[in-house]
Amino acid sequence: MTIVPLGEHIGAEVRDVDAGSPHAEETFAELRRALYRHSVLVFHDQDISDEQQVAFTRGFGRLQMTIASDPYGGGGPINRIANVDEEGRLIPPRDKRSLYQAGNNLWHSDGSFKSVPLKASMLSAKVVPPRGGETEYASLRAAYATLPESRKVQLEGLVAEHSMAYSRSQIAPGLMTEAFLKATPPVRHMLVRTVPETGEKALYVGSYASHVIGWDIEKGRALLEELLEWSTQPQFVYRHRWKANDLVMWDNRTCLHRGRPWDNGVYKRIMHRTTLAGDGPTVP
Ligand code: OGA
Ligand code: MN
């Protein structure tokens, strides 16, 4: 395989790997190293089935099933991120289902609303719009590494509260089903986490992070907003412009991502996502 970096801080294209075929453990070991090193891996021309995507994901580690009450996962291995219903009809942009998915357009790390967040995610593009609908990725390692020393000292040991409810409250109230809210109570995460495989530190912020534990709510929120703004500066960001059959994998511990808008009342966009389970809680 060949690994071609896409930017200074984040992203690499992987060539000569067929995601639809089985691979030796050494190949997955090399791919894992590339994922930890670059945070985002891009594979082009991967016309794969859901079963092949699940098998390829499993090669990286332990597969994480979706939450049973998740309207787009239903407890299975595939999360369908799409603006069409089961019959392939466009879902109107003002529909509750579209608004729910609009949460993906806020900077986030998948599963940070859970006490054991998702380690990595893999997205397969089935149908993409002719323009817009990109996904952006921001390096939380570069964001941490470039902080002033005094800031790093200040952040040491801080814990933030993350919740699904806080993320979706930024879109519209009443978006979440009672069942899904019940299944996703607020959780706590370290504001700075260390990635065990590399020893590198990363900021852990995003739209689910609502305040800092033990701090005045507004003061903590202001800090989180400032750090989010810092982390998503253009020099830390890779923007992926999708082609059908692109497969993109990212390390949720070291990058944030967000979807970008497109003319979703006119064009279809259908993505299938699989995820890797996290290794444990971020708080001791
Ligand atoms: C996701 C996600 C954004 C997008 O799949 O986890 O946030 O651009 N996707 O589809
Ligand atoms: Mn996401």
XYZ file of C-alpha atoms and ligand atoms in Angstrom:
295
model
C 0.000 0.000 0.000
C 0.992 3.623 -0.412
C 0.077 6.327 2.089
C 0.023 9.866 0.752
C -0.428 12.672 3.319
C -3.122 15.199 2.364
C -1.991 18.065 4.575
C 0.494 19.099 7.203
C -1.534 18.084 10.263
C -4.320 15.780 9.200
C -5.428 13.338 6.510
C -3.818 10.761 4.226
C -4.911 8.901 1.139
C -4.400 5.146 1.151
C -3.722 3.612 -2.270
C -3.691 -0.011 -3.344
C -5.885 -1.399 -0.584
C -9.166 -3.075 -1.567
C -11.548 -2.650 1.366
C -13.814 -5.368 -0.023
C -11.208 -8.130 0.340
C -9.862 -9.889 3.428
C -6.429 -8.746 4.615
C -3.638 -10.147 6.744
C -3.241 -8.832 10.284
C 0.028 -7.101 9.227
C -1.931 -5.055 6.700
C -4.396 -3.950 9.362
C -1.517 -3.188 11.736
C -0.051 -0.875 9.089
C -3.449 0.729 8.451
C -3.979 1.280 12.184
C -0.593 2.989 12.466
C -1.525 5.216 9.516
C -4.873 6.036 11.154
C -3.230 7.008 14.457
C -0.585 9.030 12.613
C -2.893 10.927 10.213
C -6.284 10.846 12.050
C -8.153 10.532 8.726
C -7.654 7.895 6.012
C -9.210 8.253 2.548
C -9.751 5.250 0.264
C -11.126 5.914 -3.228
C -13.129 3.616 -5.525
C -14.407 1.214 -2.862
C -17.697 -0.163 -4.184
C -18.472 -2.318 -1.151
C -21.536 -3.910 0.448
C -22.503 -3.313 4.076
C -21.175 -6.775 4.900
C -17.804 -5.935 3.353
C -17.709 -2.627 5.239
C -18.429 -4.415 8.518
C -15.700 -6.986 7.820
C -13.170 -4.272 6.913
C -14.065 -2.286 10.061
C -13.595 -5.408 12.185
C -10.051 -5.707 10.885
C -9.205 -2.511 12.792
C -10.669 -3.584 16.126
C -13.898 -4.216 17.988
C -17.039 -3.249 16.068
C -19.500 -0.996 17.912
C -23.192 -1.557 17.259
C -25.556 1.449 17.118
C -27.845 2.262 20.069
C -31.141 0.341 19.792
C -33.191 3.541 20.183
C -31.126 5.395 17.551
C -33.613 6.126 14.751
C -30.869 5.688 12.114
C -29.118 2.651 13.524
C -31.721 0.595 15.339
C -29.088 -1.479 17.140
C -27.418 -2.856 13.996
C -23.823 -2.299 12.811
C -24.732 0.279 10.122
C -25.779 3.850 10.749
C -27.537 5.218 7.702
C -26.825 8.920 7.263
C -29.070 9.971 4.421
C -31.696 12.478 3.339
C -33.898 9.772 1.830
C -36.352 7.434 3.541
C -36.502 3.634 3.314
C -38.299 3.912 -0.049
C -35.627 6.216 -1.455
C -37.806 9.350 -1.333
C -36.201 12.683 -0.380
C -36.915 13.728 3.221
C -38.015 17.401 3.247
C -35.313 19.702 4.771
C -37.723 20.990 7.473
C -38.712 17.461 8.499
C -37.711 16.436 12.034
C -35.585 13.630 10.601
C -33.492 16.128 8.598
C -33.087 18.406 11.615
C -31.987 15.478 13.722
C -29.208 14.699 11.249
C -28.272 18.395 11.140
C -26.497 17.675 14.443
C -23.791 16.174 12.209
C -23.130 19.662 10.849
C -21.836 20.825 14.226
C -18.180 20.049 14.998
C -18.152 16.823 16.994
C -16.384 13.612 17.854
C -18.611 10.565 17.378
C -19.962 9.097 20.580
C -18.555 11.749 22.929
C -21.999 11.743 24.559
C -21.225 8.232 25.819
C -18.951 7.425 28.782
C -16.945 5.127 26.500
C -16.814 7.124 23.272
C -16.273 5.596 19.840
C -12.665 5.031 18.889
C -13.081 5.424 15.151
C -15.721 5.749 12.454
C -15.841 4.696 8.815
C -18.112 6.329 6.261
C -18.901 4.891 2.846
C -20.350 7.265 0.248
C -23.166 5.643 -1.743
C -24.814 8.704 -3.326
C -23.313 12.201 -3.212
C -24.654 15.576 -4.351
C -22.939 17.350 -7.276
C -21.719 20.105 -4.943
C -21.624 20.785 -1.223
C -22.087 18.026 1.346
C -18.368 17.838 2.112
C -17.092 16.589 5.457
C -14.455 18.589 7.325
C -11.991 17.151 9.818
C -10.012 19.165 12.385
C -6.910 17.893 14.169
C -7.270 17.873 17.962
C -3.594 16.848 18.254
C -2.331 19.858 16.336
C -4.785 22.012 18.290
C -3.324 20.814 21.580
C 0.309 20.850 20.480
C 0.142 24.488 19.392
C -1.510 25.804 22.568
C 0.587 28.179 24.677
C 2.310 26.375 27.579
C 0.311 28.361 30.146
C -2.939 27.146 28.570
C -1.782 23.527 28.642
C -1.055 23.879 32.362
C -4.481 25.424 32.972
C -6.278 22.579 31.150
C -4.445 19.791 32.964
C -6.954 17.607 34.836
C -10.076 19.527 33.762
C -13.222 17.496 33.092
C -16.123 18.529 30.859
C -19.708 17.338 30.700
C -20.902 16.088 27.290
C -24.475 15.276 26.306
C -26.638 14.475 23.329
C -29.233 16.873 24.722
C -26.769 19.813 24.695
C -25.662 19.102 21.127
C -29.193 18.868 19.765
C -30.392 21.881 21.791
C -28.187 23.926 19.462
C -30.310 22.807 16.480
C -33.859 22.961 17.824
C -35.636 21.992 21.036
C -37.659 18.792 21.138
C -35.699 16.989 18.418
C -34.857 13.939 20.463
C -37.222 11.114 21.232
C -37.784 10.505 24.958
C -36.345 7.017 24.567
C -33.120 8.248 22.976
C -32.684 11.018 25.588
C -33.224 8.489 28.372
C -30.623 6.210 26.814
C -28.072 9.043 26.604
C -27.702 10.840 29.961
C -24.819 13.389 30.332
C -21.312 11.973 30.764
C -17.904 13.322 31.828
C -14.671 13.390 29.831
C -11.147 14.677 30.321
C -10.634 17.938 28.428
C -7.186 16.707 27.412
C -6.783 13.037 26.597
C -3.715 10.985 25.838
C -3.886 8.482 22.998
C -2.337 5.294 24.399
C -0.898 4.003 21.102
C 1.078 7.183 20.366
C 1.400 8.890 23.748
C 0.169 12.085 22.077
C -2.238 14.460 23.753
C -5.400 15.798 22.135
C -8.000 18.357 23.131
C -11.402 16.793 23.655
C -13.992 19.402 22.718
C -16.960 19.596 20.340
C -20.655 20.368 20.223
C -21.584 17.769 22.858
C -19.330 19.440 25.471
C -21.518 21.802 27.481
C -19.538 22.970 30.526
C -16.559 22.324 32.781
C -17.140 20.370 35.978
C -16.588 22.483 39.102
C -16.589 25.751 37.147
C -19.282 28.353 36.746
C -21.392 27.146 33.762
C -20.898 30.267 31.634
C -17.164 30.460 32.313
C -16.735 26.792 31.360
C -18.870 27.210 28.266
C -16.784 30.210 27.192
C -13.573 28.174 27.583
C -15.021 25.286 25.559
C -16.151 27.661 22.824
C -12.740 29.280 22.671
C -10.996 25.899 22.461
C -13.400 24.721 19.763
C -12.680 27.832 17.736
C -8.953 27.303 18.225
C -9.161 23.644 17.166
C -11.028 24.319 13.951
C -8.731 26.946 12.449
C -8.187 26.382 8.708
C -4.594 25.142 9.123
C -5.839 22.234 11.279
C -8.622 21.231 8.879
C -8.866 18.738 6.016
C -11.966 19.123 3.856
C -13.127 15.976 2.093
C -15.029 16.466 -1.168
C -16.891 13.207 -1.637
C -17.052 11.065 -4.725
C -19.356 8.042 -4.756
C -17.540 4.941 -3.431
C -15.125 6.961 -1.321
C -14.474 5.331 2.020
C -13.164 7.571 4.798
C -12.078 6.438 8.230
C -11.218 8.700 11.146
C -9.885 8.474 14.681
C -12.459 10.151 16.944
C -9.858 10.599 19.669
C -7.690 12.930 17.614
C -10.042 14.783 15.292
C -13.388 16.527 15.136
C -15.566 16.441 12.065
C -18.657 18.127 10.673
C -20.837 17.757 7.606
C -21.321 20.745 5.292
C -24.641 21.827 3.790
C -25.821 21.065 0.275
C -29.030 21.545 -1.643
C -30.725 18.770 0.354
C -34.205 19.551 -0.912
C -33.029 18.600 -4.411
C -30.057 16.214 -4.239
C -29.722 12.903 -2.452
C -26.817 12.095 -0.163
C -26.541 8.564 1.223
C -23.709 7.458 3.501
C -23.282 4.250 5.501
C -21.316 4.414 8.724
C -19.661 1.735 10.832
C -17.828 2.375 14.102
C -15.130 0.957 16.345
C -15.723 0.652 20.080
C -13.623 2.753 22.442
C -11.197 1.157 24.891
C -12.694 2.696 28.046
C -13.757 5.882 29.817
C -11.524 8.973 29.475
C -11.892 9.904 33.160
C -9.955 7.841 35.695
C -20.858 10.918 10.778
C -20.982 12.345 10.436
C -21.006 13.921 8.628
C -21.272 13.876 7.177
O -21.019 10.092 9.879
O -20.562 10.598 11.939
O -20.911 13.170 11.302
O -20.706 14.724 6.468
N -21.097 12.625 9.139
O -22.028 13.006 6.749
Mn -20.260 12.197 13.199
